[in-house]
mmCIF file of C-alpha atoms in Angstrom:
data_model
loop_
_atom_site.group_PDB
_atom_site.id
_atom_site.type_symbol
_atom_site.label_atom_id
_atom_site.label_comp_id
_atom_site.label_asym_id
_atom_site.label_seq_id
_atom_site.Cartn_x
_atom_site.Cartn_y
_atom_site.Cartn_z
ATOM 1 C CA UNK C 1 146.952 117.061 125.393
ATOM 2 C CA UNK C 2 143.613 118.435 123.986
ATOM 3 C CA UNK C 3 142.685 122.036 124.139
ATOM 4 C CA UNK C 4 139.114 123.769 124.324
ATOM 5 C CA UNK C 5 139.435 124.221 120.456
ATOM 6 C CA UNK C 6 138.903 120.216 120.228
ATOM 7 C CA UNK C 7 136.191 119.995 122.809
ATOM 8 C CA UNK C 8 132.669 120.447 121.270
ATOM 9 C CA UNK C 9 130.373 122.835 122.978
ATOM 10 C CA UNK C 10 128.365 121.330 125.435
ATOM 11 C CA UNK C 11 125.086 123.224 123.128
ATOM 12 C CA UNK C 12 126.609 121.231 119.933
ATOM 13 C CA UNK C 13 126.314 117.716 122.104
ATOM 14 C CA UNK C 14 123.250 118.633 123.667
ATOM 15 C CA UNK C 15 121.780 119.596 119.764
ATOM 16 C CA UNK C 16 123.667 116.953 118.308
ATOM 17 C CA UNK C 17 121.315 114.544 120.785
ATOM 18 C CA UNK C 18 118.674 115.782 120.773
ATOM 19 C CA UNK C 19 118.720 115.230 116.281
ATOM 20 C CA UNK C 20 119.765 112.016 116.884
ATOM 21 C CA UNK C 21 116.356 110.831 119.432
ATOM 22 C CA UNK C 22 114.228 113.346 116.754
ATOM 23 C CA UNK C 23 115.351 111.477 113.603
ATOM 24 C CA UNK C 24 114.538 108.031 115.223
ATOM 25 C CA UNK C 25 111.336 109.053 116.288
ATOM 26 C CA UNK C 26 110.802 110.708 112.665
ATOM 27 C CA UNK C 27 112.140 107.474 110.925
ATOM 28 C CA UNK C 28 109.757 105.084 113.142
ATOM 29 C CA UNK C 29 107.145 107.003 112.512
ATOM 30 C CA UNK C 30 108.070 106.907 108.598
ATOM 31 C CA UNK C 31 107.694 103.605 108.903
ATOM 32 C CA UNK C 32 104.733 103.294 111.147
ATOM 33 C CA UNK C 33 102.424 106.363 109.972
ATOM 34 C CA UNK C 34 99.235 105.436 111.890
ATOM 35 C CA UNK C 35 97.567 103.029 113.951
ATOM 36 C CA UNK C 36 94.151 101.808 113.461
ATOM 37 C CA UNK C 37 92.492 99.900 116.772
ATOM 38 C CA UNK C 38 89.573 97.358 116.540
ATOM 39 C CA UNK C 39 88.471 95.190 119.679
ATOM 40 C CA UNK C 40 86.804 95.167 123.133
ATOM 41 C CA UNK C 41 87.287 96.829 126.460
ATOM 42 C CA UNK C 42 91.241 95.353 126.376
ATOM 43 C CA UNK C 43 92.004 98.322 124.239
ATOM 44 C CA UNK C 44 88.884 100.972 124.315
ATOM 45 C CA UNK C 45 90.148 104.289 125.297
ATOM 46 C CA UNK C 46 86.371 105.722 125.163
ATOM 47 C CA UNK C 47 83.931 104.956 122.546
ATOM 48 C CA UNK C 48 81.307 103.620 124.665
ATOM 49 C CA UNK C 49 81.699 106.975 126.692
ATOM 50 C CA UNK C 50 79.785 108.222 123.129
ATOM 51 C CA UNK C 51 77.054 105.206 123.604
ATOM 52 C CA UNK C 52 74.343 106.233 125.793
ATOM 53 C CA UNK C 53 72.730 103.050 126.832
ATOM 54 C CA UNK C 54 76.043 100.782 126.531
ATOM 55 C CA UNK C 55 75.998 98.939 129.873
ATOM 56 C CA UNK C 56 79.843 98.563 129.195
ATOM 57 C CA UNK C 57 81.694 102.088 130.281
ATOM 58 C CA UNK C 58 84.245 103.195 132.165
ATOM 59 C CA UNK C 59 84.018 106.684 132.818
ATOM 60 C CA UNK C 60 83.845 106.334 136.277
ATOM 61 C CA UNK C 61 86.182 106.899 139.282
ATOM 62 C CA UNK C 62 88.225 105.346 140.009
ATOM 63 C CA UNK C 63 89.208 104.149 136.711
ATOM 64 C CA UNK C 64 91.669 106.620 135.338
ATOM 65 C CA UNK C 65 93.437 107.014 138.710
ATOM 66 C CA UNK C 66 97.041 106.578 137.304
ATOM 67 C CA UNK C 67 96.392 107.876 134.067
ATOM 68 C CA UNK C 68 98.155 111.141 133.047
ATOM 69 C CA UNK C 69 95.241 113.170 133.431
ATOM 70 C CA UNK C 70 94.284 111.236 136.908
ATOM 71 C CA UNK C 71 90.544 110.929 135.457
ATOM 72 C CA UNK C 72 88.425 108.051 134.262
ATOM 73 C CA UNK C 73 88.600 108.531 129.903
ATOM 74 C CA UNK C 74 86.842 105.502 129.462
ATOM 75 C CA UNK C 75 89.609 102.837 129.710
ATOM 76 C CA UNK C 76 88.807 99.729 131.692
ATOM 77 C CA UNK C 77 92.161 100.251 133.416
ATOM 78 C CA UNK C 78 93.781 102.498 136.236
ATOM 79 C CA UNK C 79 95.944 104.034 133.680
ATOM 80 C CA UNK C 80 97.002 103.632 130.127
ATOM 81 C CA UNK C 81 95.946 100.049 127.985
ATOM 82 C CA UNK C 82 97.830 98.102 125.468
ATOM 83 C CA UNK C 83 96.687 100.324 122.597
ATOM 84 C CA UNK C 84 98.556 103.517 124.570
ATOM 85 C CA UNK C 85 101.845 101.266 125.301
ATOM 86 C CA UNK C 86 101.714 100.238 121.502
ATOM 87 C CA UNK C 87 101.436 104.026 119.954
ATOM 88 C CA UNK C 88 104.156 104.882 122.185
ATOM 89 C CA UNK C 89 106.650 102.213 121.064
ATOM 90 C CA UNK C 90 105.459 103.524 117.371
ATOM 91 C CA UNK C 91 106.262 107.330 118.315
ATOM 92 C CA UNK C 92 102.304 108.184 117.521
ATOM 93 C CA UNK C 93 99.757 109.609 119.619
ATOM 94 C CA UNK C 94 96.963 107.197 121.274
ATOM 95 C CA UNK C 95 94.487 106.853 118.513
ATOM 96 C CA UNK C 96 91.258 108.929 119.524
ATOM 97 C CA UNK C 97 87.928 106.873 120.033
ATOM 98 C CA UNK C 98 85.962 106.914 116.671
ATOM 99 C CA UNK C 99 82.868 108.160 118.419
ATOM 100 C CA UNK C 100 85.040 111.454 119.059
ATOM 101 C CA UNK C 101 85.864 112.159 115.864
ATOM 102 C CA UNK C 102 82.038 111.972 114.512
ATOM 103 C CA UNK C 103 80.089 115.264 114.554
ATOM 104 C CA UNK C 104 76.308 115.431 115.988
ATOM 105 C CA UNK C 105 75.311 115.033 112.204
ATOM 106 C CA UNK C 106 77.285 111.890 112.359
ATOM 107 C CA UNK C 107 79.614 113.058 109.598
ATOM 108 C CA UNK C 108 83.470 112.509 110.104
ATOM 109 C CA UNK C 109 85.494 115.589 110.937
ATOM 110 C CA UNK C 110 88.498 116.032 108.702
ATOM 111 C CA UNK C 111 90.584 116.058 111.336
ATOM 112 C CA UNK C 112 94.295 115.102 110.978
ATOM 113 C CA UNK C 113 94.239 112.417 113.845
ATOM 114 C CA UNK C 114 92.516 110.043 111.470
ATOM 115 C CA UNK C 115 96.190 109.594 109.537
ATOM 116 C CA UNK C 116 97.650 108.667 112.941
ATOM 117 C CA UNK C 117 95.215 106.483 113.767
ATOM 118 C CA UNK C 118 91.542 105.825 115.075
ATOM 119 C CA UNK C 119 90.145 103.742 117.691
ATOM 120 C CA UNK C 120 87.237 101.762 116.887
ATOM 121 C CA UNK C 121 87.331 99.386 119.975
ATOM 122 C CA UNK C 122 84.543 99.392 122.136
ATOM 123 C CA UNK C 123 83.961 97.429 125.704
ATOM 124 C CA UNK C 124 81.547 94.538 125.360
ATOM 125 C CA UNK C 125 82.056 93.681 121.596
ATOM 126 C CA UNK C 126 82.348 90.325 120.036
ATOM 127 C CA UNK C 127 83.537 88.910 116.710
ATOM 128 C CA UNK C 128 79.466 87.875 116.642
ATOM 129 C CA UNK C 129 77.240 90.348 116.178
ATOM 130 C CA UNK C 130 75.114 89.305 119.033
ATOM 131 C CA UNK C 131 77.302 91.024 121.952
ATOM 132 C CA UNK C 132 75.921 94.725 120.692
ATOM 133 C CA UNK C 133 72.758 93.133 121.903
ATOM 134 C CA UNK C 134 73.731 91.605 125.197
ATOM 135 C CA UNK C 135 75.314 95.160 126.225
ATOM 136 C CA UNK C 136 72.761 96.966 125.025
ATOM 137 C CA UNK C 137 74.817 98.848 123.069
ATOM 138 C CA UNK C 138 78.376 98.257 121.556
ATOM 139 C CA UNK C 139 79.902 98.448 118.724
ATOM 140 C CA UNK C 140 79.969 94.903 117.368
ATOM 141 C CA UNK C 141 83.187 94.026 114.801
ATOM 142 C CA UNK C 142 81.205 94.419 112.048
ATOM 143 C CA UNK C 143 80.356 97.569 112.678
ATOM 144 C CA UNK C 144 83.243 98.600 113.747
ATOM 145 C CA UNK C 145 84.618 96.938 110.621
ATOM 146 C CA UNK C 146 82.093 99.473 108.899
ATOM 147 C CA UNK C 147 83.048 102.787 110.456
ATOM 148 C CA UNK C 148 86.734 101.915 109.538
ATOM 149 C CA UNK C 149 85.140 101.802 105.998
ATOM 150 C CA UNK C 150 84.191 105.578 106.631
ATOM 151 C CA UNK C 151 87.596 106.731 107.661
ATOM 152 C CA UNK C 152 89.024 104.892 104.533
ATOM 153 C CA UNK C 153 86.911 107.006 102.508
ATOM 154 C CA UNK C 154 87.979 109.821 104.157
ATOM 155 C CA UNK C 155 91.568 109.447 104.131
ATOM 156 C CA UNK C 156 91.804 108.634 100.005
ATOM 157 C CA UNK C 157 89.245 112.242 99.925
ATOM 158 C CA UNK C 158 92.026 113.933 102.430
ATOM 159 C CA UNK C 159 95.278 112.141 100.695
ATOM 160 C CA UNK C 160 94.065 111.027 97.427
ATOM 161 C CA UNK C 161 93.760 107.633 96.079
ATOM 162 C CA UNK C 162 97.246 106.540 95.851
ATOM 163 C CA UNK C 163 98.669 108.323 98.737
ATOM 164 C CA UNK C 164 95.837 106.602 101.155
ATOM 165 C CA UNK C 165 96.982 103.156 100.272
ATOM 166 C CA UNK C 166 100.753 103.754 100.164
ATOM 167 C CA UNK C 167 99.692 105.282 104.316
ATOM 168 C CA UNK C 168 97.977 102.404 105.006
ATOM 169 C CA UNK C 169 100.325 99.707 103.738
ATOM 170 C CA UNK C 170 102.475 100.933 106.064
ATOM 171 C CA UNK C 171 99.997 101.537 108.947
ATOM 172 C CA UNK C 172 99.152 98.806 111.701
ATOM 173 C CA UNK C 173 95.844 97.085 112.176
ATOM 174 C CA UNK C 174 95.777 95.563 115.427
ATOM 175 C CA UNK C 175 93.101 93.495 116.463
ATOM 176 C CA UNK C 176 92.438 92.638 120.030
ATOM 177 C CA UNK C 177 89.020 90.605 120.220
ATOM 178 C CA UNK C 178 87.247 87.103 121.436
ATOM 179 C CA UNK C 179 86.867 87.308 124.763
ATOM 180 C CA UNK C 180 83.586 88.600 125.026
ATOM 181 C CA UNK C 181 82.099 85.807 122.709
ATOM 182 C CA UNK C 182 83.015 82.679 124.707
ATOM 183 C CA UNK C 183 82.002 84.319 128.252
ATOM 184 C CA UNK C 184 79.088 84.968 126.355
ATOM 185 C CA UNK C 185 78.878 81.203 125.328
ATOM 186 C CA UNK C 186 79.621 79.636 128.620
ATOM 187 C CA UNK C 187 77.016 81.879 130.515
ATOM 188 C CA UNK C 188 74.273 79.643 132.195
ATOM 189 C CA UNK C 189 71.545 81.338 130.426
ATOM 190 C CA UNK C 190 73.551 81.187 126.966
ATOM 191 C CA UNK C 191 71.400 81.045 123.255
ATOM 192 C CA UNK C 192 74.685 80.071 122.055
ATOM 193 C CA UNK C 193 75.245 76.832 123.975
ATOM 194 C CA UNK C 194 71.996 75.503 123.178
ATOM 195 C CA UNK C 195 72.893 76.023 119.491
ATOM 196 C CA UNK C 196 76.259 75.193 118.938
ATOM 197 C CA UNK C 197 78.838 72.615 120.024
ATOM 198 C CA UNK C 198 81.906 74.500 121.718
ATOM 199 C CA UNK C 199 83.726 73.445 118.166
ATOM 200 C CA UNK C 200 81.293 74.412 116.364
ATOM 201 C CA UNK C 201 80.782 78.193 118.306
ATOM 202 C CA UNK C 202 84.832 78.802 117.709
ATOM 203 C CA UNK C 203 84.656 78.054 114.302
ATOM 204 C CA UNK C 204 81.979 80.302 113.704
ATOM 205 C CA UNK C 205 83.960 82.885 115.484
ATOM 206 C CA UNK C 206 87.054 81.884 113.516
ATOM 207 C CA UNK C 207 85.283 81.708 110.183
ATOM 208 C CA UNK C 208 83.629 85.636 111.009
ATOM 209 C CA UNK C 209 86.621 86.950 111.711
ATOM 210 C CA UNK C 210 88.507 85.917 108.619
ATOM 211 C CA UNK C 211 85.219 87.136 106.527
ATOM 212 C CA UNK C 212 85.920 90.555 108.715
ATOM 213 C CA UNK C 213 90.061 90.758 108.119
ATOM 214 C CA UNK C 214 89.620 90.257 104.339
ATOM 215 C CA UNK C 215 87.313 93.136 104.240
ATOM 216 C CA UNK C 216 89.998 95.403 106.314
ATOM 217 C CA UNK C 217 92.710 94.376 103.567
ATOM 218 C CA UNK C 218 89.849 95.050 100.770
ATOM 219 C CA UNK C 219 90.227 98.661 102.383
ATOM 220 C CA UNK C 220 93.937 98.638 102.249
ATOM 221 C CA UNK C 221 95.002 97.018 105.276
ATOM 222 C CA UNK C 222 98.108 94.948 105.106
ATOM 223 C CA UNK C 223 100.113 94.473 108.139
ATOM 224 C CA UNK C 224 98.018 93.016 111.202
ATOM 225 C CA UNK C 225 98.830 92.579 114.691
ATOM 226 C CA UNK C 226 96.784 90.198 115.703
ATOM 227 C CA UNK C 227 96.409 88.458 119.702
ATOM 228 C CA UNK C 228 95.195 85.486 121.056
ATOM 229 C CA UNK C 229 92.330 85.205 123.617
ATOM 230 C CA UNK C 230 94.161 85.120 127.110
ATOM 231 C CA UNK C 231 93.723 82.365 129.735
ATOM 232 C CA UNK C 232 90.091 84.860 130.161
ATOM 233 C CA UNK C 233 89.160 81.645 132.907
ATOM 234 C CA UNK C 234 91.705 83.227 135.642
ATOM 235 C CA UNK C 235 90.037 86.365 135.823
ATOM 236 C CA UNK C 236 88.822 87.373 138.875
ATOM 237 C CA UNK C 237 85.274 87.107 137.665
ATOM 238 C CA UNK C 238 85.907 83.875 137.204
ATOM 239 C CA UNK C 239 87.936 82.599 139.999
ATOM 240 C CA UNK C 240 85.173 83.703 142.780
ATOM 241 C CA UNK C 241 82.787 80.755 141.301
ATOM 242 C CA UNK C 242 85.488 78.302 142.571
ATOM 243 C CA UNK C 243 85.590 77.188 146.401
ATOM 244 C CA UNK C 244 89.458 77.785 146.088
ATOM 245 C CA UNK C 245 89.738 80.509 143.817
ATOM 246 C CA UNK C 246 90.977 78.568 140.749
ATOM 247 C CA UNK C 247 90.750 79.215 137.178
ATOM 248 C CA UNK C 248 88.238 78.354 135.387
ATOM 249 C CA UNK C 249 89.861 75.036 133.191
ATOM 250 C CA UNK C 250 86.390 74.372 130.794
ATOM 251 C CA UNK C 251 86.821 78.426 129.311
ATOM 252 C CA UNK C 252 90.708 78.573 129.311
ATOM 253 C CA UNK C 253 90.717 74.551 126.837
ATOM 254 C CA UNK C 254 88.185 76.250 124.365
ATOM 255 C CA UNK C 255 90.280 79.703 124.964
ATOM 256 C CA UNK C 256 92.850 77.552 123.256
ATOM 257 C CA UNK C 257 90.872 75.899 121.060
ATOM 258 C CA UNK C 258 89.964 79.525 119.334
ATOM 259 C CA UNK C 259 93.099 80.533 119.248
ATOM 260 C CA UNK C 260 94.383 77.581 117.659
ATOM 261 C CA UNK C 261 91.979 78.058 114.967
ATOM 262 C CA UNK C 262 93.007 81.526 115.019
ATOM 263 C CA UNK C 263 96.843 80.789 114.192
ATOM 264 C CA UNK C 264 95.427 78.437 111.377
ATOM 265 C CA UNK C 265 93.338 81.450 110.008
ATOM 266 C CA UNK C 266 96.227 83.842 109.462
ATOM 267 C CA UNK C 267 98.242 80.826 108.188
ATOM 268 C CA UNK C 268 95.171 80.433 105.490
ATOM 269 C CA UNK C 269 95.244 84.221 105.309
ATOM 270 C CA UNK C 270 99.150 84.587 104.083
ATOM 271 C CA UNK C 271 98.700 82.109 101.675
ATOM 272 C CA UNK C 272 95.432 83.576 100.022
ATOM 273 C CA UNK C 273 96.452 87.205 100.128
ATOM 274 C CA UNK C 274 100.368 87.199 99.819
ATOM 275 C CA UNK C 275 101.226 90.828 100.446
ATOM 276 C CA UNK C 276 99.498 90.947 103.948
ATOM 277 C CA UNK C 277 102.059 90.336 106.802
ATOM 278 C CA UNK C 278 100.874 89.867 110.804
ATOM 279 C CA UNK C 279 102.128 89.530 114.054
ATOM 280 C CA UNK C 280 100.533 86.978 115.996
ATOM 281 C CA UNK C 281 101.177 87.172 120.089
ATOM 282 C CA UNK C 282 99.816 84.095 121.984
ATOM 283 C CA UNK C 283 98.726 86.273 124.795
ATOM 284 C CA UNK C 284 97.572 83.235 126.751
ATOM 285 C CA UNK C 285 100.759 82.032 127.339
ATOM 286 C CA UNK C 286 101.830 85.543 128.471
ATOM 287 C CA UNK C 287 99.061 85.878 131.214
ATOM 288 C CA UNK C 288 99.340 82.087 132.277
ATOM 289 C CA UNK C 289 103.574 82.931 133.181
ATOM 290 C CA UNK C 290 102.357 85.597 135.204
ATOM 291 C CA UNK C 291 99.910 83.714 136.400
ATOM 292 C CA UNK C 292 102.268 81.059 137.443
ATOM 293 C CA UNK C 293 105.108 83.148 137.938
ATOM 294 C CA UNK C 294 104.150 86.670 139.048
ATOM 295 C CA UNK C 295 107.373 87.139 141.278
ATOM 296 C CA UNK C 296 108.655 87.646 137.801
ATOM 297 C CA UNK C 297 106.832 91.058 137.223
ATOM 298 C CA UNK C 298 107.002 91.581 140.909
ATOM 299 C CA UNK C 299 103.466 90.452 141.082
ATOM 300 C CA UNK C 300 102.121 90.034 144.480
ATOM 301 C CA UNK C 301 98.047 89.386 143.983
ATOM 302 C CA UNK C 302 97.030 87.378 140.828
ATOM 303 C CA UNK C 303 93.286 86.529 141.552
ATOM 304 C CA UNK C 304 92.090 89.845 143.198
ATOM 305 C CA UNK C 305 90.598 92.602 141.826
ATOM 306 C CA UNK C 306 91.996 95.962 142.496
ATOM 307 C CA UNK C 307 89.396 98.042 142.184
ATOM 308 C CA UNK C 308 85.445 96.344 143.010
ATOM 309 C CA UNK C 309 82.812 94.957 145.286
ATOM 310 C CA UNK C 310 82.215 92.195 146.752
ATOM 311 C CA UNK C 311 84.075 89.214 149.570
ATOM 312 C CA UNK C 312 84.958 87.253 146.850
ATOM 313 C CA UNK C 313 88.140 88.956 145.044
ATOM 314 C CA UNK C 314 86.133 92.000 144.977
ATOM 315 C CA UNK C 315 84.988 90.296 142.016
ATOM 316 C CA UNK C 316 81.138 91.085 142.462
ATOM 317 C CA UNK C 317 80.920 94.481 140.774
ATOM 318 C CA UNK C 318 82.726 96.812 138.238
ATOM 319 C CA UNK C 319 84.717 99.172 139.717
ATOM 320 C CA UNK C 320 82.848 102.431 140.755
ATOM 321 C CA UNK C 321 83.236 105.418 143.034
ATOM 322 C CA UNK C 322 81.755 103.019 146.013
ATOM 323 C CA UNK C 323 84.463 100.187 145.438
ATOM 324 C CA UNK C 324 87.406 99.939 147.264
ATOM 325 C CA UNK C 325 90.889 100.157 145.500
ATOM 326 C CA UNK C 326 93.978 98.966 146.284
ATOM 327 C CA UNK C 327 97.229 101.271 147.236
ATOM 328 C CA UNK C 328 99.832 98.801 145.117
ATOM 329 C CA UNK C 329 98.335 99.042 141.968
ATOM 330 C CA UNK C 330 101.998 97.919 140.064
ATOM 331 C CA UNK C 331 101.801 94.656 142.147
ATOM 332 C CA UNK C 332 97.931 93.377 141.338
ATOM 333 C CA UNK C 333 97.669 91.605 138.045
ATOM 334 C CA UNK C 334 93.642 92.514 137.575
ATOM 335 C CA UNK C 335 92.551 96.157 137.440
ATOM 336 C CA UNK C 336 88.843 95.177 138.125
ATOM 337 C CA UNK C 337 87.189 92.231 137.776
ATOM 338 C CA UNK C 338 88.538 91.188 134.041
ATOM 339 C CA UNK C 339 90.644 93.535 133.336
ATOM 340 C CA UNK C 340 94.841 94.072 133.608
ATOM 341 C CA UNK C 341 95.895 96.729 135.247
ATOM 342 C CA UNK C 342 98.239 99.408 133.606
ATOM 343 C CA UNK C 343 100.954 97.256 135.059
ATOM 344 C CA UNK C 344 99.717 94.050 133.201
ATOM 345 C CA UNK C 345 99.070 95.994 129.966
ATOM 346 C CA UNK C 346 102.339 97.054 129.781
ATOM 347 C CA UNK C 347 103.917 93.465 130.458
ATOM 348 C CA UNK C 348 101.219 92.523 127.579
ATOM 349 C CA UNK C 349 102.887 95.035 124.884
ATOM 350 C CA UNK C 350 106.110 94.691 125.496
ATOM 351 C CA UNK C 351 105.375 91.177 124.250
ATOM 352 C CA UNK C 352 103.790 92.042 121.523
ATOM 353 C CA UNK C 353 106.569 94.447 120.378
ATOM 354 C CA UNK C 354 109.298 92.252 121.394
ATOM 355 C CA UNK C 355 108.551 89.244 122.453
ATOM 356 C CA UNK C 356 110.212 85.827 121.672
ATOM 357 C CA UNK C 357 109.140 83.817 118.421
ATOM 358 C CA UNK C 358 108.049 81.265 121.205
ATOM 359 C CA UNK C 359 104.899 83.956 121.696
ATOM 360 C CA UNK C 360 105.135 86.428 118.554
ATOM 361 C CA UNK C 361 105.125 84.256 115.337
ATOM 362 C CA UNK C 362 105.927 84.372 112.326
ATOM 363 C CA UNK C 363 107.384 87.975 114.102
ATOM 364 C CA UNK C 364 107.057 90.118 116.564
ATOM 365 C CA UNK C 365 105.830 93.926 116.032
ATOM 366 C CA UNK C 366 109.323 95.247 116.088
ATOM 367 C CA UNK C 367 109.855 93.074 112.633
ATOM 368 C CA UNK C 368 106.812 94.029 111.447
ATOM 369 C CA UNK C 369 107.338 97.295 111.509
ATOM 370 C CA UNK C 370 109.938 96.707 108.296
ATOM 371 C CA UNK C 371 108.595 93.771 106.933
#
């Protein structure tokens, strides 16, 4: 029969836990020592709230509503994004918007959240340069591209030469972009379509971006996680054109299309540079099972916004402090009128992270992580 003297203090256990959950999150973290974000709205957490005339923002109620602070921070969401879910399966903080990090004198600060990771994404850019201008004001990929330059700089200065590559071999890129360049293309009053074949308009995205991610790896990038453009033609936006509320088929085939060309890029990419590694996630095929089988997710409402204006899916305006919102946000697949709702962003990063090699190839982020 055991006595007290073999039972361990309830403290020791409690300690003995507690190293245990502190030496895995030390370890990940070890592994994964930052996270640097470039892309559109999908994954902004506030740069445009920096951009004065950017038509693209969200920093107003009732965006933010389920966020930890219960205020609008500039994500196109009700709560947290994909960038947020994907720190948090790393162990790091959210990587603060660029924009917040830049003094009035537009100098960088040397502030130690630039190790962990920085944000460069920004609602309404493209791959092509010309969605800065059709917003106003955005932060195209090039120039985001550009600023990540800056923090490069700043990191070898802060860590030294050496030191900065050996952080950012180990760091993750991820790259969440596209959308915004074919609505762009199949607007009626498009410059694009009158210019380019759809073929020809995603290979000119396709062929930008690789110019872009062999730039990033100049600057010491290595390990990329990389998504797909999602079925963007059953968004709400794009459902209220139809009689019937359908998806829009034309957007969703040349959604493919880039993304095909997309999977051929990084293919191109590995062979050329053989010390860069990448997780690709065919997001499309992620949205289009909810899409088709939302009971799933418990999904109740996969066309309507949650948050907007409008008869038609309430897919006539942005959400605003005059929109209506719905009480269910866990059971509405669209936050607004293109954009997942936390729920949704969630479902999207546990793919990412996890997923199946039927929709994270040649890995998924988990692999990645020790690849």
């Amino acid at each position: 029969m055991a006595t007290a003297m073999n039972i361990p203090p309830l403290s020791f256990i409690i300690s003995s836990f507690l190293c245990v959950l502190l030496f895995g999150a030390r370890c990940l973290c070890e592994s994964v020592p930052g996270m640097y974000v470039l892309g559109d709205s999908i994954v902004d957490v506030g740069n445009n709230n920096y951009l004065p005339l950017a038509l693209a923002k969200a920093n107003l109620h009732y965006n933010g509503i389920d966020f930890p602070t219960g205020i609008a921070t500039g994500r196109f969401s009700n709560g947290k994004n994909i960038a947020d879910f994907l720190a948090e399966k790393m162990g790091l903080p959210s990587p603060p918007p660029y924009l917040s990090l830049v003094s009035i004198f537009k100098k960088l600060s040397s502030s130690n959240a630039m190790v962990s990771g920085v944000s460069f994404a920004s609602g309404g850019a493209g791959i092509l340069n010309e969605m800065e201008e059709l917003f106003w004001q955005s932060i195209s990929f090039t120039k985001q591209v550009g600023y990540y330059s800056l923090v490069h700089e700043q990191l070898v200065q802060q860590l030294g030469s050496d030191e900065a590559q050996a952080h950012l071999s180990k760091s993750l890129f991820v790259v969440i972009i596209g959308s915004n360049d074919l609505f762009n293309y199949f607007n009626k009053n498009s410059k694009s379509s009158k210019e380019y074949t759809p073929q020809q308009f995603v290979d000119l995205m396709v062929s930008t971006l690789k110019g872009h991610l062999k730039r990033l790896y100049e600057l010491g990038s290595r390990k990329f996680v990389i998504t797909g453009v999602v079925s963007i033609g059953c968004c709400p936006a794009q459902r209220k054109d139809s009689s019937t509320g359908d998806c829009n088929a034309e957007i969703n085939t040349w959604s493919m299309k880039y993304n095909d060309g997309l999977k051929a890029l990084l293919h191109e990419l590995k062979t050329e540079l053989s010390d860069i590694h990448y997780s690709y996630c065919e997001t499309y095929d992620v949205l289009n099972n909810l899409v088709q089988h939302p009971e799933t997710y418990e999904f109740t409402e996969i066309k309507e916004a949650c948050c907007g204006c409008g008869s038609t899916l309430k897919a006539e305006f942005p959400c605003t402090p005059i929109s209506t919102y719905c009480l269910n946000r866990e059971n509405h697949l669209f936050w607004d009128l293109y954009h997942p709702t936390e729920h949704t962003s969630s479902v999207f990063a546990d793919s990412i992270y996890s997923g199946s090699q039927q929709i994270t190839f040649p890995m998924n982020v988990e692999k990645l992580v020790n690849a």
